[in-house]
CSV table of C-alpha atoms and ligand atoms in Angstrom, one decimal:
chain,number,residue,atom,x,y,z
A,1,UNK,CA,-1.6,-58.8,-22.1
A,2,UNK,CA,-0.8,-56.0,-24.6
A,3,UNK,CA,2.4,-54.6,-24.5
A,4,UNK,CA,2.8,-51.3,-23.9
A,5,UNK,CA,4.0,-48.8,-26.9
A,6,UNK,CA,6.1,-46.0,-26.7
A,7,UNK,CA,4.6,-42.8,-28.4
A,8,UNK,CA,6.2,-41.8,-31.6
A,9,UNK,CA,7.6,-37.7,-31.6
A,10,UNK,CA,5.9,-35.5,-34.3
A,11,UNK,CA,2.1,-34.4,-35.4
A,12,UNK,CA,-0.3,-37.7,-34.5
A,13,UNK,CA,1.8,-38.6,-31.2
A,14,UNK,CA,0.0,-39.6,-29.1
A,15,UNK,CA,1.3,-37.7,-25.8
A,16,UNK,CA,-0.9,-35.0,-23.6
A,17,UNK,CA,-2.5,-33.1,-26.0
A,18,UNK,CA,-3.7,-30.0,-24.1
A,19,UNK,CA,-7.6,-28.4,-24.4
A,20,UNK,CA,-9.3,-27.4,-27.7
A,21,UNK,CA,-9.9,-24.7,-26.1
A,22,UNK,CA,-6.1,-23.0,-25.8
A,23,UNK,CA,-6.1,-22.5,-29.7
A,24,UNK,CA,-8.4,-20.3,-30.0
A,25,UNK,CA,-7.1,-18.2,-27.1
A,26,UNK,CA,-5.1,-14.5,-28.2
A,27,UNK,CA,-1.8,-13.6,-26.9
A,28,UNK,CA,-0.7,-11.2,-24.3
A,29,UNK,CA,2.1,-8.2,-25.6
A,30,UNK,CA,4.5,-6.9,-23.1
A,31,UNK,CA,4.0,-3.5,-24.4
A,32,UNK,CA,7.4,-3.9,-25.8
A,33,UNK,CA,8.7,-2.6,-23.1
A,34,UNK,CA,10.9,-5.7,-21.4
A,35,UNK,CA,13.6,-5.6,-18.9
A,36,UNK,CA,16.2,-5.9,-21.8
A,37,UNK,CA,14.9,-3.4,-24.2
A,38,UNK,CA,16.8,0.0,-24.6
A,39,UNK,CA,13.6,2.1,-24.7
A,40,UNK,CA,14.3,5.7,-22.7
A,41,UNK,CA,10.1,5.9,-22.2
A,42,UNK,CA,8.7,2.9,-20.7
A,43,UNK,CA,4.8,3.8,-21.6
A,44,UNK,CA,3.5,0.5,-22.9
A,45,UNK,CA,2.6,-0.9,-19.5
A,46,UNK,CA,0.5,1.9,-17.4
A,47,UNK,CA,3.4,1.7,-14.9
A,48,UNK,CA,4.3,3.8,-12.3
A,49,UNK,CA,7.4,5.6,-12.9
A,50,UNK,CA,8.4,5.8,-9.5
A,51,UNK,CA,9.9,2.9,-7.7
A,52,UNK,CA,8.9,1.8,-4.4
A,53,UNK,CA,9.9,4.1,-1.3
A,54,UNK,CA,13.0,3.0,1.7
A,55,UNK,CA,10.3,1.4,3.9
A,56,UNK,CA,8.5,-0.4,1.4
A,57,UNK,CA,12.0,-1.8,0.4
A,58,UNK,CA,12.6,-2.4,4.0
A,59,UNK,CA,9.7,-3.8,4.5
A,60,UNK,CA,10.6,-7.0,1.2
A,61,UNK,CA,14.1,-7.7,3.3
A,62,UNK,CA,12.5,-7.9,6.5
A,63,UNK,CA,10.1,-10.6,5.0
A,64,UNK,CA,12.6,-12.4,2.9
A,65,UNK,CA,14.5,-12.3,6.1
A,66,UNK,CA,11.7,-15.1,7.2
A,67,UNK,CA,11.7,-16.8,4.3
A,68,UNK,CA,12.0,-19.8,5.4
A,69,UNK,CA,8.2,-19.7,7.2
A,70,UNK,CA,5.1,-20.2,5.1
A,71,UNK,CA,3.4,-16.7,4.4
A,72,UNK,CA,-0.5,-16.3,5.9
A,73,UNK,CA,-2.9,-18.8,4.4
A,74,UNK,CA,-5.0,-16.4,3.2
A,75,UNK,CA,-3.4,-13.3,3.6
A,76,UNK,CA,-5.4,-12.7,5.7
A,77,UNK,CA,-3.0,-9.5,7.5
A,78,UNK,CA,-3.5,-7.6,4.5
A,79,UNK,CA,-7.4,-8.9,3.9
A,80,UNK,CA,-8.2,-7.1,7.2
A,81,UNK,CA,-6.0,-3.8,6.7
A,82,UNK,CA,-8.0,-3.8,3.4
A,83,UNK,CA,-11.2,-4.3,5.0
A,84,UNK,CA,-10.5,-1.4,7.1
A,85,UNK,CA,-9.5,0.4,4.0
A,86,UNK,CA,-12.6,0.4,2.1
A,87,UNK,CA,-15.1,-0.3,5.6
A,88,UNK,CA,-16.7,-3.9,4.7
A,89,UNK,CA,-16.1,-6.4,6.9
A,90,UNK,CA,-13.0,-9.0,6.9
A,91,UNK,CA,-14.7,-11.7,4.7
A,92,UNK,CA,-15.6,-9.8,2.0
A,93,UNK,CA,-12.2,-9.2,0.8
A,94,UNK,CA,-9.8,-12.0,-0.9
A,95,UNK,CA,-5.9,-11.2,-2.2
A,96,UNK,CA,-4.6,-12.6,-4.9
A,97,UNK,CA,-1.1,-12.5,-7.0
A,98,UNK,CA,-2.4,-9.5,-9.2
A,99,UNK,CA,-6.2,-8.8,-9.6
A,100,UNK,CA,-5.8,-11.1,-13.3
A,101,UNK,CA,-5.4,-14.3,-10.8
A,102,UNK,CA,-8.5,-12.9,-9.2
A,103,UNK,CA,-10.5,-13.0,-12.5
A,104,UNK,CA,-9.3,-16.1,-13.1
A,105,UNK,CA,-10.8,-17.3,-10.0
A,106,UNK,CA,-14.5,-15.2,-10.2
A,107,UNK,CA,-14.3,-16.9,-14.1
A,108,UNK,CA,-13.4,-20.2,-12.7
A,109,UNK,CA,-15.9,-20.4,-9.8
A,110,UNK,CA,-19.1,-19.0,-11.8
A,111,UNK,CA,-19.0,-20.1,-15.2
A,112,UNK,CA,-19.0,-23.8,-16.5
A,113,UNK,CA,-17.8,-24.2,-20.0
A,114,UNK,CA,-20.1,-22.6,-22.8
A,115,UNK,CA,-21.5,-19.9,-20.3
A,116,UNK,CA,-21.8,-15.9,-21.7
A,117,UNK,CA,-19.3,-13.5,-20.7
A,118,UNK,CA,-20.3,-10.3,-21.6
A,119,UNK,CA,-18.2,-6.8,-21.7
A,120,UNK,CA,-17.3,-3.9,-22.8
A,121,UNK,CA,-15.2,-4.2,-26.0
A,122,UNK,CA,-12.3,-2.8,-27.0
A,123,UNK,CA,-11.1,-3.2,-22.9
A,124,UNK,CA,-8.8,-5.1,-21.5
A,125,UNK,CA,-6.5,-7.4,-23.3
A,126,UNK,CA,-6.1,-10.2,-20.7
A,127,UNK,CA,-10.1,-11.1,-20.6
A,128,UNK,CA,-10.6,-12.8,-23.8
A,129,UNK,CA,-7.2,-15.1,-22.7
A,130,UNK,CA,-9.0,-15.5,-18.7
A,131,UNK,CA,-12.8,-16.3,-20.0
A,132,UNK,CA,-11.8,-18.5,-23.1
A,133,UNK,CA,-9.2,-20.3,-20.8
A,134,UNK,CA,-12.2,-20.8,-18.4
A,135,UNK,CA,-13.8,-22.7,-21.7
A,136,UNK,CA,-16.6,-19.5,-21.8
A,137,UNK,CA,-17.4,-17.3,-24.3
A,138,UNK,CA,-16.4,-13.5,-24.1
A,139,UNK,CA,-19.6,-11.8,-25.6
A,140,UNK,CA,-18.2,-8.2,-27.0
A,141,UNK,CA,-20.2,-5.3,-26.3
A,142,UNK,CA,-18.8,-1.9,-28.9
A,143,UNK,CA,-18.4,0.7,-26.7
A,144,UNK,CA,-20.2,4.2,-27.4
A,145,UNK,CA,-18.6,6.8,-30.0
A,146,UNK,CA,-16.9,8.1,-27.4
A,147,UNK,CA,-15.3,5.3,-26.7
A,148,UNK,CA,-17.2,4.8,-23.2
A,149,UNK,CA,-18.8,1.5,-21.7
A,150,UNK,CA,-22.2,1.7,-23.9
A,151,UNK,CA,-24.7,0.9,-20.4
A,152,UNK,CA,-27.7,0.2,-22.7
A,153,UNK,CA,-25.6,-1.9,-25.0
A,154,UNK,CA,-24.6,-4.0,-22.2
A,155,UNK,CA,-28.1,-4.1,-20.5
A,156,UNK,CA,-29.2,-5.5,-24.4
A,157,UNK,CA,-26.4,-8.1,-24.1
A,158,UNK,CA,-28.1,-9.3,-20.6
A,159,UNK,CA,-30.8,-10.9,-23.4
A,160,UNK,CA,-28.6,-13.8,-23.6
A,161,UNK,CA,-28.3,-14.5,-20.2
A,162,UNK,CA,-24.6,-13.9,-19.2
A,163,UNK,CA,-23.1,-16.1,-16.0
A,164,UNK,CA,-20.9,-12.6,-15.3
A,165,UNK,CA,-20.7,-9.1,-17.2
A,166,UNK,CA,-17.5,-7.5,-17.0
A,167,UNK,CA,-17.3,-3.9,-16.2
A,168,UNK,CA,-14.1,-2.0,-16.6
A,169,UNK,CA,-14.1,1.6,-15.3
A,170,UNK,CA,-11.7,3.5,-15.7
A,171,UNK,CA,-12.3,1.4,-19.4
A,172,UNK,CA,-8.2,0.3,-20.1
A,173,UNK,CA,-7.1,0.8,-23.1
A,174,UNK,CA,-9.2,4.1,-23.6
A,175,UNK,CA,-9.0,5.6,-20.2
A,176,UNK,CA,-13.0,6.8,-20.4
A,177,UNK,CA,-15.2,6.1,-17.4
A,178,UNK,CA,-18.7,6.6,-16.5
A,179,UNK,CA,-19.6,8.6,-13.8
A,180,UNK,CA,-20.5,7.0,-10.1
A,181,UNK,CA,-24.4,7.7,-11.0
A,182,UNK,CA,-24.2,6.4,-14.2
A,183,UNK,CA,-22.0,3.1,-13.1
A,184,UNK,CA,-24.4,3.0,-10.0
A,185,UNK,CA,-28.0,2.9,-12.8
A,186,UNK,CA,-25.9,0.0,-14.5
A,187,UNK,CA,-25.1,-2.3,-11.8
A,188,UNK,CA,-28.8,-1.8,-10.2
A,189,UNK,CA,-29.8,-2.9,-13.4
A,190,UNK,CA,-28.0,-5.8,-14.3
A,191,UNK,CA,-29.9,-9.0,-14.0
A,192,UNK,CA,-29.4,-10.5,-10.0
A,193,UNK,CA,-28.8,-13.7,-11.5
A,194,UNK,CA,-25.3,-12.4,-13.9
A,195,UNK,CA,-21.7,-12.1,-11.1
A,196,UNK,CA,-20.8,-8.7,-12.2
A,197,UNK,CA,-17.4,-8.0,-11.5
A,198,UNK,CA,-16.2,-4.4,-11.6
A,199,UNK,CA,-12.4,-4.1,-12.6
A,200,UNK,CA,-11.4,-0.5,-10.9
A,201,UNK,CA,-7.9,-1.0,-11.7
A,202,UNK,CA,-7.7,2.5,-12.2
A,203,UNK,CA,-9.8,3.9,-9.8
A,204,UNK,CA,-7.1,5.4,-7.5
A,205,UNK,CA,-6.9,8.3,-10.3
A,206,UNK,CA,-10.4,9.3,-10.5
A,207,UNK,CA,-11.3,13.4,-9.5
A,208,UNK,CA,-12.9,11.5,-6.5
A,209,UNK,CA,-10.5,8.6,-5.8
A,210,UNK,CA,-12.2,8.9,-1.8
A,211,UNK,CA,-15.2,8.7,-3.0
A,212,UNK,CA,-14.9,6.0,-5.6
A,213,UNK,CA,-12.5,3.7,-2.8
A,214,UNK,CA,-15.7,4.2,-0.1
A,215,UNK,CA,-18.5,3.2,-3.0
A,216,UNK,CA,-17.6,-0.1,-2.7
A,217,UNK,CA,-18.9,-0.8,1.0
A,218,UNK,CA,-22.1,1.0,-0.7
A,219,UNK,CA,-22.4,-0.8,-3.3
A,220,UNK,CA,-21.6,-4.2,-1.8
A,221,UNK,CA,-24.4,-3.7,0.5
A,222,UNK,CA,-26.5,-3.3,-2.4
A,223,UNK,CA,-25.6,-5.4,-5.2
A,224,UNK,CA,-25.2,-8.9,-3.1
A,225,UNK,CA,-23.8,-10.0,-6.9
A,226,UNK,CA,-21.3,-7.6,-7.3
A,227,UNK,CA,-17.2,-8.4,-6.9
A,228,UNK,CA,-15.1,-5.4,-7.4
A,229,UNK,CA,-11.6,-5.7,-8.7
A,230,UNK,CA,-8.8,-3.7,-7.4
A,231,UNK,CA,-5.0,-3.6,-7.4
A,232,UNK,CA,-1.8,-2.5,-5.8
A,233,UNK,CA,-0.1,-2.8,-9.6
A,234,UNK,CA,-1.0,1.2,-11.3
A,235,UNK,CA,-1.3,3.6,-8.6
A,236,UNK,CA,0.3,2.1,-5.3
A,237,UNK,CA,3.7,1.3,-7.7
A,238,UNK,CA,4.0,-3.1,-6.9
A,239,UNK,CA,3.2,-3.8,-10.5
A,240,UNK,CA,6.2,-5.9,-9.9
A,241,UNK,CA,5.0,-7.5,-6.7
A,242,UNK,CA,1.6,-9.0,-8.5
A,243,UNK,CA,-0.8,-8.0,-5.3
A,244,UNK,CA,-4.7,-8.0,-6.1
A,245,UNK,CA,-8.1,-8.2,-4.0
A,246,UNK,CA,-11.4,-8.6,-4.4
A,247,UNK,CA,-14.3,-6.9,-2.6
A,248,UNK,CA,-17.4,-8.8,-2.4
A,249,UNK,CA,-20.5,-10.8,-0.3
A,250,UNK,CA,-19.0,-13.6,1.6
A,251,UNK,CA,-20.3,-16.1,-0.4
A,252,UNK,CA,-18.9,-14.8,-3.3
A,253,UNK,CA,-15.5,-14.2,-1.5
A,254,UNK,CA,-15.3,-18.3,-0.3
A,255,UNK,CA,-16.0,-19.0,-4.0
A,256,UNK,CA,-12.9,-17.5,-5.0
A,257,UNK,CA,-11.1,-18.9,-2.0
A,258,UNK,CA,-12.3,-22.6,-2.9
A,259,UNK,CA,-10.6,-21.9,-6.5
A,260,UNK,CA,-7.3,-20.4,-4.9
A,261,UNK,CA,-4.4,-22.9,-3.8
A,262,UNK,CA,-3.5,-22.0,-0.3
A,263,UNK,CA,-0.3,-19.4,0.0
A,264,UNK,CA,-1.5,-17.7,-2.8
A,265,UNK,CA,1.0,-14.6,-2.2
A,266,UNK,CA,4.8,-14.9,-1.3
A,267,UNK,CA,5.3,-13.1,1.8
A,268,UNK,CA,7.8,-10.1,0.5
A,269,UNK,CA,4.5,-9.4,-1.5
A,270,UNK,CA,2.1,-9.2,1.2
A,271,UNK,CA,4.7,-6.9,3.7
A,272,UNK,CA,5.2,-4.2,0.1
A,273,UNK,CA,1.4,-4.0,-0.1
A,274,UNK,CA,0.9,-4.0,4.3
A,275,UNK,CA,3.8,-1.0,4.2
A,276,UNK,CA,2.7,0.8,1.3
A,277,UNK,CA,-0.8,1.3,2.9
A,278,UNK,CA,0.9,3.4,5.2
A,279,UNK,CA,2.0,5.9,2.8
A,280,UNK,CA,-1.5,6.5,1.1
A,281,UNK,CA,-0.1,10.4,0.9
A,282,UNK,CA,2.9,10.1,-1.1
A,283,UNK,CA,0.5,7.7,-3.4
A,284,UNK,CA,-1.8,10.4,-3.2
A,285,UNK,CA,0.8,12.7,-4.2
A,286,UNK,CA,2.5,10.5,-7.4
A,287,UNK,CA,-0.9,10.1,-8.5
A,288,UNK,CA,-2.1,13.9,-8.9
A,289,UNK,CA,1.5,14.5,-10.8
A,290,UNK,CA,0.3,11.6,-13.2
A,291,UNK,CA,-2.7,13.1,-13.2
A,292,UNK,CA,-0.9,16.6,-13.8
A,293,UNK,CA,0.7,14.6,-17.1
A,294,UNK,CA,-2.5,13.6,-18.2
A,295,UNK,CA,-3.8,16.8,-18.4
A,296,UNK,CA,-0.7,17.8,-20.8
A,297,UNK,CA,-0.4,15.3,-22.9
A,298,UNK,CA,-4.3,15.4,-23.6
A,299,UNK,CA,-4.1,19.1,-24.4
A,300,UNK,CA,-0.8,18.8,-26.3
A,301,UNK,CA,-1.8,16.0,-28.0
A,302,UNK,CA,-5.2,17.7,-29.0
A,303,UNK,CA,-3.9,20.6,-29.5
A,304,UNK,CA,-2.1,18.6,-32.8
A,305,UNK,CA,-5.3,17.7,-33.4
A,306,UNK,CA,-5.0,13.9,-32.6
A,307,UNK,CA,-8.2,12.3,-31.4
A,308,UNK,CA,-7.8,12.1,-27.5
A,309,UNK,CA,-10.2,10.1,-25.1
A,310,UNK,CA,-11.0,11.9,-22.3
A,311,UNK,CA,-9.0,9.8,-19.9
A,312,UNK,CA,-9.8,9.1,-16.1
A,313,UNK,CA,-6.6,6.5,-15.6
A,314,UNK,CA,-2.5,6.9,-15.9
A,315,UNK,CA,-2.7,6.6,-19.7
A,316,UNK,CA,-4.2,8.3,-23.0
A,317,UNK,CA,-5.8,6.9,-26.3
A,318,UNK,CA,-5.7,8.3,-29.5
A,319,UNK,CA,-7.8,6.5,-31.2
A,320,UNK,CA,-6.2,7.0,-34.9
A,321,UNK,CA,-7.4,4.1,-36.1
A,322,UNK,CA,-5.3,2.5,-39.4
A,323,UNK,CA,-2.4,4.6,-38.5
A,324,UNK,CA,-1.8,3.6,-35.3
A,325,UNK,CA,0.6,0.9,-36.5
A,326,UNK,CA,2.5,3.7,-38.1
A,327,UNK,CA,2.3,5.9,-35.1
A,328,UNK,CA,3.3,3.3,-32.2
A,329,UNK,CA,6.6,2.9,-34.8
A,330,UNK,CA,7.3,6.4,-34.9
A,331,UNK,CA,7.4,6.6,-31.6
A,332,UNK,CA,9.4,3.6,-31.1
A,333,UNK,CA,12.0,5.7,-33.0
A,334,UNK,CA,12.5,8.1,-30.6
A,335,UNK,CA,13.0,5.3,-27.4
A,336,UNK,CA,9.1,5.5,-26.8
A,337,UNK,CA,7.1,2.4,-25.9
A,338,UNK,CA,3.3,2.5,-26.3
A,339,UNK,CA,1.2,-0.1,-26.8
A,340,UNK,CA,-0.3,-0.3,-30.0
A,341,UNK,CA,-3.8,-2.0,-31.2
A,342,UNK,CA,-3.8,-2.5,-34.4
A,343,UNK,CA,-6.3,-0.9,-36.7
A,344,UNK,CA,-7.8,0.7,-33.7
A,345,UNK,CA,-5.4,3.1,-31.7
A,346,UNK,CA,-2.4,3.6,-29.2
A,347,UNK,CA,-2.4,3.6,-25.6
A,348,UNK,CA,0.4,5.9,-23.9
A,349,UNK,CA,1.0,5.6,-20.3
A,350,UNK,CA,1.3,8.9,-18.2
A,351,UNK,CA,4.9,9.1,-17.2
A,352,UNK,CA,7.5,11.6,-15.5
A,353,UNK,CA,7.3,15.3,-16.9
A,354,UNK,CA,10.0,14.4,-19.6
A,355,UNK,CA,8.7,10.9,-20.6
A,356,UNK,CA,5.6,13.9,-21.9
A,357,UNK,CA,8.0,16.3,-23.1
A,358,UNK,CA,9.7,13.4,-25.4
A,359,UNK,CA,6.3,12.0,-26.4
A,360,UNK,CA,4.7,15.4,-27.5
A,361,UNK,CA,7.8,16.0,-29.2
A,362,UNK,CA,7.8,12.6,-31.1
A,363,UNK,CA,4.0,13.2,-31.8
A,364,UNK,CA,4.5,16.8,-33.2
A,365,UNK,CA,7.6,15.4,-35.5
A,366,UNK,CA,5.4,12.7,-37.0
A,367,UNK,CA,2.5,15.2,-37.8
A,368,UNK,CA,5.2,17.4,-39.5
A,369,UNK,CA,4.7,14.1,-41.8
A,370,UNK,CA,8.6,12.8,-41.1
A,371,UNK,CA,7.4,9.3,-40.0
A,372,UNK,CA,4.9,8.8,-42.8
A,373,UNK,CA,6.0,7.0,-45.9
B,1,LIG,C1,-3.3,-3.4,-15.3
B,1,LIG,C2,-4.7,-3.9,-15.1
B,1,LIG,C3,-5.0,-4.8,-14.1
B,1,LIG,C4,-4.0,-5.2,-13.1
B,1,LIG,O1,-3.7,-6.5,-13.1
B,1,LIG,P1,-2.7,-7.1,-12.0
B,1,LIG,O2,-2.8,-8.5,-12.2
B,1,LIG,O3,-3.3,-6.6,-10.7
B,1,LIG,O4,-1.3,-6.5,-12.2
B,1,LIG,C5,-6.3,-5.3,-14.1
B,1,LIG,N1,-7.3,-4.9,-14.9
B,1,LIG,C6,-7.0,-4.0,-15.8
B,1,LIG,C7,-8.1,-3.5,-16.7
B,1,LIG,C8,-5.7,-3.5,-16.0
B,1,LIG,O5,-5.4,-2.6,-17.0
């Protein structure tokens, strides 16, 4: 018998060479905003800037007090307060570790390598990295001039037969949304055959919110291929505690279960998400103060004459196309984080009332003209 041979180390050795398909995949930014950075504004992210409340806190040691016990299965404690939340029964809702795991899972479960993803595009950064992981390919869609979700572009797109189209509204990075009548025309007329999956990750800060949180039960009763996307990351404050869910059918929801290890959420995670349910009116109340800075820094920022989308979520977009680069630096100067796209725009989160003080100030110093070269 041969004998076995060691792999050499360097290019051509012969150890686990992972998929063709990771090369081709983009990175994810931290919004240059890390624990160990010194930046006073932390507006890269879309954050809260509040941390969790006593009893949330309270409610992480009482779990890690139990550590030593396996969390639910399936979360299943905070499936059915869920379920309760939004009125659709308990198995049409799944958790996961941050509503990215849960597109991971939809991608994973409905498309085999090759299949069409369509979306919006420019949106969310972490999609082209979840559908080209998947092995499928992320089919663009330009959003309108107004930098909303273009719904007859995307009904075009269904020519080529996407598994799933991908719908983000509120649309992150440029804040714009379409209206629930508009959103409501789309879905309806999305092919049956295509998952569409509806990424509200910024729903909670719609005029509406109510409204938009009981649409779902609506709309799952009518679109039997609809998932909707929500977490407990912007708006509820746990960005740090990575707690997602998914609305849909049951069949769609045992799809994403059969994907999911068991234990997908640590238990500390799953009491934060149970307690902070309880306090929907201080949420309530952060969220209209973010809202409150949204409405300022749109006008001040306009009022420099900066292109502003008209933002439904915690964060702005000035789309300033080849000077964003130059912009997201400026403001990186004054201890400002923003997430830049380059060539295209920068993306500032709604923060406290002097995270906008600091920014408008920034803004106004580099129209004065003292940041450009
Ligand atoms: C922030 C964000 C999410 C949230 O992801 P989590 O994994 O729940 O933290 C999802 N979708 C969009 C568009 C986002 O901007």
């Amino acid at each position: 018998m041969s004998e076995r041979t060691l792999p050499k180390d360097g290019p051509g050795s012969l150890g686990p060479q992972p998929s063709r398909r990771l090369a081709g995949l983009p990175g994810y930014g931290r919004g240059r905003a890390g624990q160990a950075t010194p930046f006073a504004h932390r507006l890269g992210s879309n954050e809260a800037p509040e941390g969790p409340s006593a009893a949330v806190q309270a409610a992480a040691a009482a779990a890690i007090a139990a550590a030593h016990r396996y969390p639910d299965l399936r979360g299943e404690r905070l499936a059915d307060a869920l379920a309760k939340r939004h009125g659709v029964p308990a198995q049409c809702v799944a958790v996961s570790a941050g509503s990215i795991v849960m597109l991971d899972q939809l991608i994973r479960a409905y498309c085999d390598p090759g299949d069409i993803v369509a979306a919006p595009w420019r949106s969310y950064e972490a999609y082209p990295i979840i559908v080209g992981g998947a092995g499928a390919r992320l089919m663009e869609v330009p959003l309108d001039a107004r930098h909303r979700l273009d719904a007859d572009a995307m009904l075009k797109a269904c020519a080529s037969s996407p598994r799933a189209v991908l719908l983000c509204n509120p649309n992150n990075p440029t804040g714009t949304a379409l209206a629930p009548d508009e959103l409501d025309a789309l879905i309806g007329a999305l092919p049956g055959e295509a998952l569409v999956i509806l990424d509200e990750a910024y729903a909670d800060y719609a005029a509406d919110a109510v409204t938009v949180t009981a649409s779902a039960a609506r709309r799952l009763a009518q679109h039997p291929n609809l998932a909707v996307l929500r977490t407990f990351s912007k708006a509820w404050g746990l960005a740090g505690m990575r707690v997602g869910y998914c609305l849909a059918a049951p069949q769609i929801i045992a799809a994403v279960n059969a994907v999911a290890p068991p234990f997908p959420l640590p238990a500390p995670a799953l009491a934060v998400a149970l307690a902070v349910l309880d306090e929907e009116d201080a949420v309530a109340a952060r969220v209209a103060c973010c809202v409150d800075q949204r409405v300022r820094l749109t006008e001040g920022l306009g009022a420099m004459g900066l292109p502003v989308a008209r933002s439904a979520a915690n964060f702005v977009w000035l789309a300033v196309g080849d000077e964003a680069e130059a912009l997201a630096r400026h403001l990186h100067g004054f201890g400002i984080a923003v997430r830049c796209f380059s060539g295209e725009g920068v993306r500032i989160t709604t923060g406290t009332a002097a995270d906008t003080a600091a920014v408008l100030a920034a803004t106004a110093d580099w129209k004065s003209g003292a940041g450009r070269p």
